[in-house]
mmCIF file with all atom_site columns, C-alpha atoms in Angstrom:
data_model
loop_
_atom_site.group_PDB
_atom_site.id
_atom_site.type_symbol
_atom_site.label_atom_id
_atom_site.label_alt_id
_atom_site.label_comp_id
_atom_site.label_asym_id
_atom_site.label_entity_id
_atom_site.label_seq_id
_atom_site.pdbx_PDB_ins_code
_atom_site.Cartn_x
_atom_site.Cartn_y
_atom_site.Cartn_z
_atom_site.occupancy
_atom_site.B_iso_or_equiv
_atom_site.pdbx_formal_charge
_atom_site.auth_seq_id
_atom_site.auth_comp_id
_atom_site.auth_asym_id
_atom_site.auth_atom_id
_atom_site.pdbx_PDB_model_num
ATOM 1   C CA . MET A 1 1   ? -41.660 16.587  -36.088 1.00 48.00 ? 170 MET A CA 1
ATOM 2   C CA . ALA A 1 2   ? -38.527 15.447  -37.937 1.00 49.00 ? 171 ALA A CA 1
ATOM 3   C CA . PRO A 1 3   ? -37.922 11.661  -37.877 1.00 43.00 ? 172 PRO A CA 1
ATOM 4   C CA . TYR A 1 4   ? -34.588 11.988  -36.058 1.00 39.00 ? 173 TYR A CA 1
ATOM 5   C CA . LEU A 1 5   ? -36.252 14.037  -33.308 1.00 37.00 ? 174 LEU A CA 1
ATOM 6   C CA . VAL A 1 6   ? -38.960 11.361  -32.908 1.00 35.00 ? 175 VAL A CA 1
ATOM 7   C CA . LEU A 1 7   ? -36.247 8.724   -32.533 1.00 35.00 ? 176 LEU A CA 1
ATOM 8   C CA . LEU A 1 8   ? -34.432 10.896  -30.024 1.00 35.00 ? 177 LEU A CA 1
ATOM 9   C CA . VAL A 1 9   ? -37.599 11.308  -27.899 1.00 35.00 ? 178 VAL A CA 1
ATOM 10  C CA . ILE A 1 10  ? -38.342 7.569   -28.005 1.00 32.00 ? 179 ILE A CA 1
ATOM 11  C CA . ALA A 1 11  ? -34.740 6.767   -26.957 1.00 36.00 ? 180 ALA A CA 1
ATOM 12  C CA . PHE A 1 12  ? -34.998 9.237   -24.058 1.00 31.00 ? 181 PHE A CA 1
ATOM 13  C CA . ILE A 1 13  ? -38.309 7.733   -22.849 1.00 33.00 ? 182 ILE A CA 1
ATOM 14  C CA . THR A 1 14  ? -37.245 4.078   -23.128 1.00 34.00 ? 183 THR A CA 1
ATOM 15  C CA . SER A 1 15  ? -33.650 4.418   -21.825 1.00 34.00 ? 184 SER A CA 1
ATOM 16  C CA . PRO A 1 16  ? -33.150 3.606   -18.128 1.00 34.00 ? 185 PRO A CA 1
ATOM 17  C CA . SER A 1 17  ? -32.684 6.618   -15.861 1.00 34.00 ? 186 SER A CA 1
ATOM 18  C CA . ALA A 1 18  ? -29.294 7.312   -14.339 1.00 34.00 ? 187 ALA A CA 1
ATOM 19  C CA . ALA A 1 19  ? -30.775 6.544   -10.893 1.00 41.00 ? 188 ALA A CA 1
ATOM 20  C CA . ALA A 1 20  ? -31.930 3.139   -12.113 1.00 37.00 ? 189 ALA A CA 1
ATOM 21  C CA . GLN A 1 21  ? -28.523 2.424   -13.589 1.00 37.00 ? 190 GLN A CA 1
ATOM 22  C CA . GLU A 1 22  ? -26.834 3.333   -10.334 1.00 46.00 ? 191 GLU A CA 1
ATOM 23  C CA . ARG A 1 23  ? -28.954 0.683   -8.509  1.00 73.00 ? 192 ARG A CA 1
ATOM 24  C CA . GLU A 1 24  ? -28.053 -2.010  -10.941 1.00 81.00 ? 193 GLU A CA 1
ATOM 25  C CA . ASP A 1 25  ? -26.859 -5.344  -9.548  1.00 93.00 ? 194 ASP A CA 1
ATOM 26  C CA . ARG A 1 26  ? -23.847 -6.093  -11.766 1.00 95.00 ? 195 ARG A CA 1
ATOM 27  C CA . GLY A 1 27  ? -23.363 -9.527  -10.210 1.00 96.00 ? 196 GLY A CA 1
ATOM 28  C CA . PHE A 1 28  ? -20.404 -8.848  -7.941  1.00 98.00 ? 197 PHE A CA 1
ATOM 29  C CA . ARG A 1 29  ? -20.445 -11.159 -4.948  1.00 97.00 ? 198 ARG A CA 1
ATOM 30  C CA . TYR A 1 30  ? -18.241 -11.467 -1.857  1.00 97.00 ? 199 TYR A CA 1
ATOM 31  C CA . ARG A 1 31  ? -16.023 -14.555 -2.093  1.00 94.00 ? 200 ARG A CA 1
ATOM 32  C CA . ASP A 1 32  ? -12.905 -15.306 -0.091  1.00 91.00 ? 201 ASP A CA 1
ATOM 33  C CA . GLY A 1 33  ? -12.511 -11.717 1.054   1.00 93.00 ? 202 GLY A CA 1
ATOM 34  C CA . GLU A 1 34  ? -12.980 -10.198 -2.430  1.00 96.00 ? 203 GLU A CA 1
ATOM 35  C CA . CYS A 1 35  ? -15.932 -8.832  -4.478  1.00 98.00 ? 204 CYS A CA 1
ATOM 36  C CA . VAL A 1 36  ? -15.828 -10.575 -7.887  1.00 98.00 ? 205 VAL A CA 1
ATOM 37  C CA . ASP A 1 37  ? -18.265 -11.216 -10.725 1.00 96.00 ? 206 ASP A CA 1
ATOM 38  C CA . PRO A 1 38  ? -18.789 -14.664 -12.398 1.00 94.00 ? 207 PRO A CA 1
ATOM 39  C CA . ASP A 1 39  ? -15.736 -13.965 -14.604 1.00 95.00 ? 208 ASP A CA 1
ATOM 40  C CA . GLY A 1 40  ? -13.509 -13.238 -11.636 1.00 95.00 ? 209 GLY A CA 1
ATOM 41  C CA . LYS A 1 41  ? -13.379 -9.517  -12.290 1.00 97.00 ? 210 LYS A CA 1
ATOM 42  C CA . ARG A 1 42  ? -13.125 -7.410  -9.122  1.00 97.00 ? 211 ARG A CA 1
ATOM 43  C CA . GLY A 1 43  ? -15.614 -4.631  -8.500  1.00 97.00 ? 212 GLY A CA 1
ATOM 44  C CA . LEU A 1 44  ? -18.718 -3.351  -6.707  1.00 98.00 ? 213 LEU A CA 1
ATOM 45  C CA . ASN A 1 45  ? -22.402 -2.939  -7.512  1.00 97.00 ? 214 ASN A CA 1
ATOM 46  C CA . PRO A 1 46  ? -23.168 0.845   -7.781  1.00 96.00 ? 215 PRO A CA 1
ATOM 47  C CA . GLY A 1 47  ? -25.973 1.922   -5.457  1.00 95.00 ? 216 GLY A CA 1
ATOM 48  C CA . PHE A 1 48  ? -26.861 -1.719  -4.684  1.00 96.00 ? 217 PHE A CA 1
ATOM 49  C CA . VAL A 1 49  ? -28.134 -2.182  -1.122  1.00 96.00 ? 218 VAL A CA 1
ATOM 50  C CA . GLY A 1 50  ? -26.763 -5.658  -0.659  1.00 95.00 ? 219 GLY A CA 1
ATOM 51  C CA . GLU A 1 51  ? -23.670 -7.718  -1.157  1.00 96.00 ? 220 GLU A CA 1
ATOM 52  C CA . CYS A 1 52  ? -20.678 -5.775  -2.578  1.00 98.00 ? 221 CYS A CA 1
ATOM 53  C CA . GLY A 1 53  ? -22.741 -2.597  -2.844  1.00 98.00 ? 222 GLY A CA 1
ATOM 54  C CA . LEU A 1 54  ? -21.091 0.716   -3.681  1.00 97.00 ? 223 LEU A CA 1
ATOM 55  C CA . LEU A 1 55  ? -22.915 3.010   -1.234  1.00 97.00 ? 224 LEU A CA 1
ATOM 56  C CA . ARG A 1 56  ? -20.502 5.775   -0.429  1.00 98.00 ? 225 ARG A CA 1
ATOM 57  C CA . GLY A 1 57  ? -22.362 8.653   1.226   1.00 98.00 ? 226 GLY A CA 1
ATOM 58  C CA . ALA A 1 58  ? -25.726 6.926   0.636   1.00 97.00 ? 227 ALA A CA 1
ATOM 59  C CA . ASP A 1 59  ? -28.672 7.982   2.796   1.00 97.00 ? 228 ASP A CA 1
ATOM 60  C CA . LEU A 1 60  ? -30.009 4.698   4.178   1.00 97.00 ? 229 LEU A CA 1
ATOM 61  C CA . ARG A 1 61  ? -32.037 6.163   7.041   1.00 96.00 ? 230 ARG A CA 1
ATOM 62  C CA . GLY A 1 62  ? -35.393 4.395   7.320   1.00 93.00 ? 231 GLY A CA 1
ATOM 63  C CA . TYR A 1 63  ? -34.122 1.193   5.638   1.00 94.00 ? 232 TYR A CA 1
ATOM 64  C CA . ASP A 1 64  ? -34.636 -2.139  7.383   1.00 95.00 ? 233 ASP A CA 1
ATOM 65  C CA . LEU A 1 65  ? -31.283 -3.887  6.938   1.00 97.00 ? 234 LEU A CA 1
ATOM 66  C CA . HIS A 1 66  ? -31.520 -6.463  9.670   1.00 97.00 ? 235 HIS A CA 1
ATOM 67  C CA . GLN A 1 67  ? -30.064 -9.893  8.780   1.00 97.00 ? 236 GLN A CA 1
ATOM 68  C CA . LEU A 1 68  ? -29.123 -8.540  5.341   1.00 97.00 ? 237 LEU A CA 1
ATOM 69  C CA . PHE A 1 69  ? -25.924 -9.788  3.663   1.00 97.00 ? 238 PHE A CA 1
ATOM 70  C CA . LEU A 1 70  ? -23.874 -6.658  3.046   1.00 98.00 ? 239 LEU A CA 1
ATOM 71  C CA . SER A 1 71  ? -20.364 -8.078  3.129   1.00 98.00 ? 240 SER A CA 1
ATOM 72  C CA . GLY A 1 72  ? -17.756 -6.379  0.946   1.00 98.00 ? 241 GLY A CA 1
ATOM 73  C CA . SER A 1 73  ? -19.805 -3.209  0.591   1.00 98.00 ? 242 SER A CA 1
ATOM 74  C CA . ASP A 1 74  ? -18.243 0.257   0.526   1.00 98.00 ? 243 ASP A CA 1
ATOM 75  C CA . MET A 1 75  ? -20.474 2.354   2.830   1.00 98.00 ? 244 MET A CA 1
ATOM 76  C CA . ARG A 1 76  ? -18.033 5.025   3.884   1.00 98.00 ? 245 ARG A CA 1
ATOM 77  C CA . SER A 1 77  ? -19.714 8.282   5.044   1.00 98.00 ? 246 SER A CA 1
ATOM 78  C CA . ALA A 1 78  ? -23.147 6.642   4.636   1.00 98.00 ? 247 ALA A CA 1
ATOM 79  C CA . TRP A 1 79  ? -26.129 7.826   6.706   1.00 98.00 ? 248 TRP A CA 1
ATOM 80  C CA . LEU A 1 80  ? -27.235 4.933   8.918   1.00 98.00 ? 249 LEU A CA 1
ATOM 81  C CA . THR A 1 81  ? -28.652 6.820   11.875  1.00 98.00 ? 250 THR A CA 1
ATOM 82  C CA . GLU A 1 82  ? -30.911 4.511   13.957  1.00 98.00 ? 251 GLU A CA 1
ATOM 83  C CA . VAL A 1 83  ? -30.970 1.943   11.132  1.00 98.00 ? 252 VAL A CA 1
ATOM 84  C CA . ASP A 1 84  ? -31.690 -1.697  12.095  1.00 98.00 ? 253 ASP A CA 1
ATOM 85  C CA . LEU A 1 85  ? -28.656 -3.790  11.098  1.00 98.00 ? 254 LEU A CA 1
ATOM 86  C CA . SER A 1 86  ? -29.203 -6.454  13.745  1.00 98.00 ? 255 SER A CA 1
ATOM 87  C CA . GLY A 1 87  ? -27.865 -9.840  12.671  1.00 98.00 ? 256 GLY A CA 1
ATOM 88  C CA . ALA A 1 88  ? -26.502 -8.408  9.405   1.00 98.00 ? 257 ALA A CA 1
ATOM 89  C CA . GLU A 1 89  ? -23.424 -9.861  7.696   1.00 98.00 ? 258 GLU A CA 1
ATOM 90  C CA . LEU A 1 90  ? -20.940 -7.027  7.335   1.00 98.00 ? 259 LEU A CA 1
ATOM 91  C CA . HIS A 1 91  ? -17.641 -8.769  6.810   1.00 98.00 ? 260 HIS A CA 1
ATOM 92  C CA . GLU A 1 92  ? -14.932 -6.350  5.625   1.00 98.00 ? 261 GLU A CA 1
ATOM 93  C CA . VAL A 1 93  ? -17.467 -3.601  5.037   1.00 98.00 ? 262 VAL A CA 1
ATOM 94  C CA . ILE A 1 94  ? -16.012 -0.089  4.785   1.00 98.00 ? 263 ILE A CA 1
ATOM 95  C CA . LEU A 1 95  ? -17.946 2.150   7.176   1.00 98.00 ? 264 LEU A CA 1
ATOM 96  C CA . ARG A 1 96  ? -15.276 4.768   7.657   1.00 98.00 ? 265 ARG A CA 1
ATOM 97  C CA . SER A 1 97  ? -16.809 8.081   8.883   1.00 98.00 ? 266 SER A CA 1
ATOM 98  C CA . ALA A 1 98  ? -20.304 6.548   8.592   1.00 98.00 ? 267 ALA A CA 1
ATOM 99  C CA . ARG A 1 99  ? -23.071 8.246   10.610  1.00 98.00 ? 268 ARG A CA 1
ATOM 100 C CA . MET A 1 100 ? -24.436 5.424   12.753  1.00 98.00 ? 269 MET A CA 1
ATOM 101 C CA . HIS A 1 101 ? -25.748 7.221   15.799  1.00 98.00 ? 270 HIS A CA 1
ATOM 102 C CA . GLY A 1 102 ? -28.282 4.980   17.563  1.00 98.00 ? 271 GLY A CA 1
ATOM 103 C CA . ALA A 1 103 ? -27.933 2.193   14.958  1.00 98.00 ? 272 ALA A CA 1
ATOM 104 C CA . VAL A 1 104 ? -28.973 -1.326  16.017  1.00 98.00 ? 273 VAL A CA 1
ATOM 105 C CA . LEU A 1 105 ? -26.138 -3.767  15.327  1.00 98.00 ? 274 LEU A CA 1
ATOM 106 C CA . GLN A 1 106 ? -27.053 -6.372  17.887  1.00 98.00 ? 275 GLN A CA 1
ATOM 107 C CA . GLY A 1 107 ? -25.560 -9.727  16.900  1.00 98.00 ? 276 GLY A CA 1
ATOM 108 C CA . ALA A 1 108 ? -24.153 -8.313  13.633  1.00 98.00 ? 277 ALA A CA 1
ATOM 109 C CA . SER A 1 109 ? -20.967 -9.689  12.148  1.00 98.00 ? 278 SER A CA 1
ATOM 110 C CA . LEU A 1 110 ? -18.464 -6.954  11.521  1.00 98.00 ? 279 LEU A CA 1
ATOM 111 C CA . VAL A 1 111 ? -15.358 -9.047  11.180  1.00 98.00 ? 280 VAL A CA 1
ATOM 112 C CA . GLU A 1 112 ? -12.432 -7.033  9.731   1.00 98.00 ? 281 GLU A CA 1
ATOM 113 C CA . ALA A 1 113 ? -14.810 -4.068  9.117   1.00 98.00 ? 282 ALA A CA 1
ATOM 114 C CA . ASP A 1 114 ? -13.358 -0.582  8.703   1.00 98.00 ? 283 ASP A CA 1
ATOM 115 C CA . LEU A 1 115 ? -15.153 1.709   11.174  1.00 98.00 ? 284 LEU A CA 1
ATOM 116 C CA . GLU A 1 116 ? -12.471 4.322   11.535  1.00 98.00 ? 285 GLU A CA 1
ATOM 117 C CA . ARG A 1 117 ? -13.927 7.687   12.647  1.00 98.00 ? 286 ARG A CA 1
ATOM 118 C CA . ALA A 1 118 ? -17.465 6.272   12.466  1.00 98.00 ? 287 ALA A CA 1
ATOM 119 C CA . ASP A 1 119 ? -20.110 7.865   14.686  1.00 98.00 ? 288 ASP A CA 1
ATOM 120 C CA . LEU A 1 120 ? -21.521 4.940   16.727  1.00 98.00 ? 289 LEU A CA 1
ATOM 121 C CA . GLN A 1 121 ? -22.728 6.979   19.687  1.00 98.00 ? 290 GLN A CA 1
ATOM 122 C CA . ALA A 1 122 ? -25.589 5.233   21.569  1.00 98.00 ? 291 ALA A CA 1
ATOM 123 C CA . ALA A 1 123 ? -25.440 2.347   19.078  1.00 98.00 ? 292 ALA A CA 1
ATOM 124 C CA . ASN A 1 124 ? -26.422 -1.162  20.186  1.00 98.00 ? 293 ASN A CA 1
ATOM 125 C CA . LEU A 1 125 ? -23.609 -3.582  19.431  1.00 98.00 ? 294 LEU A CA 1
ATOM 126 C CA . GLU A 1 126 ? -24.505 -6.163  22.009  1.00 98.00 ? 295 GLU A CA 1
ATOM 127 C CA . GLY A 1 127 ? -23.156 -9.568  21.030  1.00 98.00 ? 296 GLY A CA 1
ATOM 128 C CA . ALA A 1 128 ? -21.746 -8.203  17.738  1.00 98.00 ? 297 ALA A CA 1
ATOM 129 C CA . ASP A 1 129 ? -18.613 -9.799  16.309  1.00 98.00 ? 298 ASP A CA 1
ATOM 130 C CA . LEU A 1 130 ? -15.998 -7.075  15.768  1.00 98.00 ? 299 LEU A CA 1
ATOM 131 C CA . THR A 1 131 ? -12.990 -9.430  15.542  1.00 98.00 ? 300 THR A CA 1
ATOM 132 C CA . GLY A 1 132 ? -10.180 -7.614  13.710  1.00 98.00 ? 301 GLY A CA 1
ATOM 133 C CA . ALA A 1 133 ? -12.371 -4.548  13.147  1.00 98.00 ? 302 ALA A CA 1
ATOM 134 C CA . ARG A 1 134 ? -10.724 -1.138  12.842  1.00 98.00 ? 303 ARG A CA 1
ATOM 135 C CA . LEU A 1 135 ? -12.367 1.497   15.092  1.00 98.00 ? 304 LEU A CA 1
ATOM 136 C CA . ARG A 1 136 ? -9.593  4.008   15.404  1.00 98.00 ? 305 ARG A CA 1
ATOM 137 C CA . ARG A 1 137 ? -10.971 7.392   16.491  1.00 98.00 ? 306 ARG A CA 1
ATOM 138 C CA . ALA A 1 138 ? -14.533 6.025   16.338  1.00 98.00 ? 307 ALA A CA 1
ATOM 139 C CA . ARG A 1 139 ? -17.107 7.731   18.547  1.00 98.00 ? 308 ARG A CA 1
ATOM 140 C CA . LEU A 1 140 ? -18.886 5.158   20.671  1.00 98.00 ? 309 LEU A CA 1
ATOM 141 C CA . LYS A 1 141 ? -20.045 7.291   23.636  1.00 98.00 ? 310 LYS A CA 1
ATOM 142 C CA . GLY A 1 142 ? -22.996 5.618   25.290  1.00 98.00 ? 311 GLY A CA 1
ATOM 143 C CA . ALA A 1 143 ? -22.858 2.558   23.053  1.00 98.00 ? 312 ALA A CA 1
ATOM 144 C CA . ASN A 1 144 ? -23.742 -0.948  24.162  1.00 98.00 ? 313 ASN A CA 1
ATOM 145 C CA . LEU A 1 145 ? -20.884 -3.446  23.627  1.00 98.00 ? 314 LEU A CA 1
ATOM 146 C CA . ARG A 1 146 ? -21.993 -6.055  26.111  1.00 98.00 ? 315 ARG A CA 1
ATOM 147 C CA . ARG A 1 147 ? -20.733 -9.528  25.246  1.00 98.00 ? 316 ARG A CA 1
ATOM 148 C CA . ALA A 1 148 ? -19.299 -8.249  22.007  1.00 98.00 ? 317 ALA A CA 1
ATOM 149 C CA . HIS A 1 149 ? -16.330 -10.044 20.386  1.00 98.00 ? 318 HIS A CA 1
ATOM 150 C CA . LEU A 1 150 ? -13.544 -7.494  20.219  1.00 98.00 ? 319 LEU A CA 1
ATOM 151 C CA . MET A 1 151 ? -10.508 -9.760  19.682  1.00 98.00 ? 320 MET A CA 1
ATOM 152 C CA . ASN A 1 152 ? -7.677  -8.109  17.708  1.00 98.00 ? 321 ASN A CA 1
ATOM 153 C CA . ALA A 1 153 ? -9.867  -5.057  17.178  1.00 98.00 ? 322 ALA A CA 1
ATOM 154 C CA . ASP A 1 154 ? -8.238  -1.624  16.987  1.00 98.00 ? 323 ASP A CA 1
ATOM 155 C CA . PHE A 1 155 ? -9.828  0.967   19.301  1.00 98.00 ? 324 PHE A CA 1
ATOM 156 C CA . ARG A 1 156 ? -6.941  3.424   19.323  1.00 98.00 ? 325 ARG A CA 1
ATOM 157 C CA . SER A 1 157 ? -8.080  6.933   20.348  1.00 98.00 ? 326 SER A CA 1
ATOM 158 C CA . ALA A 1 158 ? -11.746 5.824   20.252  1.00 98.00 ? 327 ALA A CA 1
ATOM 159 C CA . ASP A 1 159 ? -14.272 7.504   22.544  1.00 98.00 ? 328 ASP A CA 1
ATOM 160 C CA . LEU A 1 160 ? -15.463 4.778   24.883  1.00 98.00 ? 329 LEU A CA 1
ATOM 161 C CA . ARG A 1 161 ? -16.970 7.085   27.514  1.00 98.00 ? 330 ARG A CA 1
ATOM 162 C CA . SER A 1 162 ? -20.162 5.697   29.123  1.00 98.00 ? 331 SER A CA 1
ATOM 163 C CA . VAL A 1 163 ? -19.851 2.527   27.057  1.00 98.00 ? 332 VAL A CA 1
ATOM 164 C CA . ASP A 1 164 ? -21.170 -0.754  28.502  1.00 98.00 ? 333 ASP A CA 1
ATOM 165 C CA . MET A 1 165 ? -18.442 -3.370  27.795  1.00 97.00 ? 334 MET A CA 1
ATOM 166 C CA . ARG A 1 166 ? -19.441 -5.924  30.384  1.00 96.00 ? 335 ARG A CA 1
ATOM 167 C CA . GLY A 1 167 ? -18.762 -9.466  29.204  1.00 96.00 ? 336 GLY A CA 1
ATOM 168 C CA . ALA A 1 168 ? -16.937 -8.298  26.086  1.00 97.00 ? 337 ALA A CA 1
ATOM 169 C CA . ARG A 1 169 ? -13.985 -10.378 24.857  1.00 96.00 ? 338 ARG A CA 1
ATOM 170 C CA . LEU A 1 170 ? -10.832 -8.276  24.560  1.00 93.00 ? 339 LEU A CA 1
ATOM 171 C CA . GLN A 1 171 ? -7.988  -10.622 23.667  1.00 93.00 ? 340 GLN A CA 1
ATOM 172 C CA . ALA A 1 172 ? -5.246  -8.743  21.844  1.00 95.00 ? 341 ALA A CA 1
ATOM 173 C CA . THR A 1 173 ? -7.531  -5.656  21.566  1.00 96.00 ? 342 THR A CA 1
ATOM 174 C CA . ASN A 1 174 ? -5.668  -2.397  21.025  1.00 97.00 ? 343 ASN A CA 1
ATOM 175 C CA . LEU A 1 175 ? -7.091  0.180   23.433  1.00 97.00 ? 344 LEU A CA 1
ATOM 176 C CA . ARG A 1 176 ? -4.165  2.649   23.459  1.00 98.00 ? 345 ARG A CA 1
ATOM 177 C CA . GLY A 1 177 ? -5.376  6.181   23.674  1.00 98.00 ? 346 GLY A CA 1
ATOM 178 C CA . ALA A 1 178 ? -9.058  5.199   23.953  1.00 98.00 ? 347 ALA A CA 1
ATOM 179 C CA . TRP A 1 179 ? -11.094 7.438   26.288  1.00 98.00 ? 348 TRP A CA 1
ATOM 180 C CA . PHE A 1 180 ? -13.096 6.151   29.229  1.00 97.00 ? 349 PHE A CA 1
ATOM 181 C CA . ASN A 1 181 ? -14.832 7.756   32.178  1.00 96.00 ? 350 ASN A CA 1
ATOM 182 C CA . GLU A 1 182 ? -16.493 6.792   35.475  1.00 95.00 ? 351 GLU A CA 1
ATOM 183 C CA . PHE A 1 183 ? -19.567 5.609   33.580  1.00 96.00 ? 352 PHE A CA 1
ATOM 184 C CA . THR A 1 184 ? -17.659 3.220   31.296  1.00 97.00 ? 353 THR A CA 1
ATOM 185 C CA . LEU A 1 185 ? -18.524 -0.312  32.384  1.00 96.00 ? 354 LEU A CA 1
ATOM 186 C CA . LEU A 1 186 ? -15.383 -2.298  31.658  1.00 93.00 ? 355 LEU A CA 1
ATOM 187 C CA . PRO A 1 187 ? -15.121 -6.093  31.476  1.00 90.00 ? 356 PRO A CA 1
ATOM 188 C CA . PHE A 1 188 ? -14.541 -7.801  34.842  1.00 77.00 ? 357 PHE A CA 1
ATOM 189 C CA . ASP A 1 189 ? -10.880 -8.485  33.957  1.00 76.00 ? 358 ASP A CA 1
ATOM 190 C CA . LEU A 1 190 ? -10.123 -4.857  33.040  1.00 85.00 ? 359 LEU A CA 1
ATOM 191 C CA . ASP A 1 191 ? -10.358 -2.538  36.029  1.00 85.00 ? 360 ASP A CA 1
ATOM 192 C CA . ARG A 1 192 ? -9.448  1.125   35.929  1.00 88.00 ? 361 ARG A CA 1
ATOM 193 C CA . GLY A 1 193 ? -5.807  0.457   36.909  1.00 90.00 ? 362 GLY A CA 1
ATOM 194 C CA . ARG A 1 194 ? -5.280  -2.097  34.146  1.00 89.00 ? 363 ARG A CA 1
ATOM 195 C CA . ALA A 1 195 ? -7.070  0.134   31.665  1.00 92.00 ? 364 ALA A CA 1
ATOM 196 C CA . LEU A 1 196 ? -4.542  2.867   32.360  1.00 93.00 ? 365 LEU A CA 1
ATOM 197 C CA . GLN A 1 197 ? -1.692  0.418   32.042  1.00 92.00 ? 366 GLN A CA 1
ATOM 198 C CA . GLN A 1 198 ? -2.964  -0.597  28.621  1.00 89.00 ? 367 GLN A CA 1
ATOM 199 C CA . GLY A 1 199 ? -2.715  3.040   27.524  1.00 96.00 ? 368 GLY A CA 1
ATOM 200 C CA . MET A 1 200 ? -6.369  4.065   27.918  1.00 97.00 ? 369 MET A CA 1
ATOM 201 C CA . VAL A 1 201 ? -6.996  7.656   28.836  1.00 97.00 ? 370 VAL A CA 1
ATOM 202 C CA . TYR A 1 202 ? -9.410  8.814   31.585  1.00 96.00 ? 371 TYR A CA 1
ATOM 203 C CA . ARG A 1 203 ? -11.636 11.659  30.364  1.00 95.00 ? 372 ARG A CA 1
ATOM 204 C CA . PRO A 1 204 ? -14.593 12.808  32.449  1.00 91.00 ? 373 PRO A CA 1
#
């Protein structure tokens, strides 16, 4: 075999695979609402399941992510069906259009998270902190939002049918256009009449 071909084969064998490169931690960390490296450069860690991870469309089904620090990550359109994210730190995470049916987010911190159009049907968000989160057009049918912190959250046009919201904190929460039905368990201070006054829509 020609020397240059030998060198080419050795380089191919010893070079890291594309998949390994994609999972590289490039040192970006979430600080003061931004993902930056030690030099102050902004960015994300491609394929990194952790802080400031770039996980767009990633299939994370079967992962145990409970109590993991994932703040600053871009997880839009990711597959998180029935994944355990209980107690996880998800500050300003982008979960737009993520598939989170049946996910466990009990006690998770989703402050300022982007959950627009996310599928959160039957998800457990009991006690979760969704302060300032964006859930416009999110599907939450059958979800558990008991004692969740929903202050300043945006639920416009979200599907809240059959959702348990007892004990949830709703100060300055935008519920305009959100759907509810006879099985939606609203907080004690938000009866059906007040829900309609706030712009919610009754849908069986």
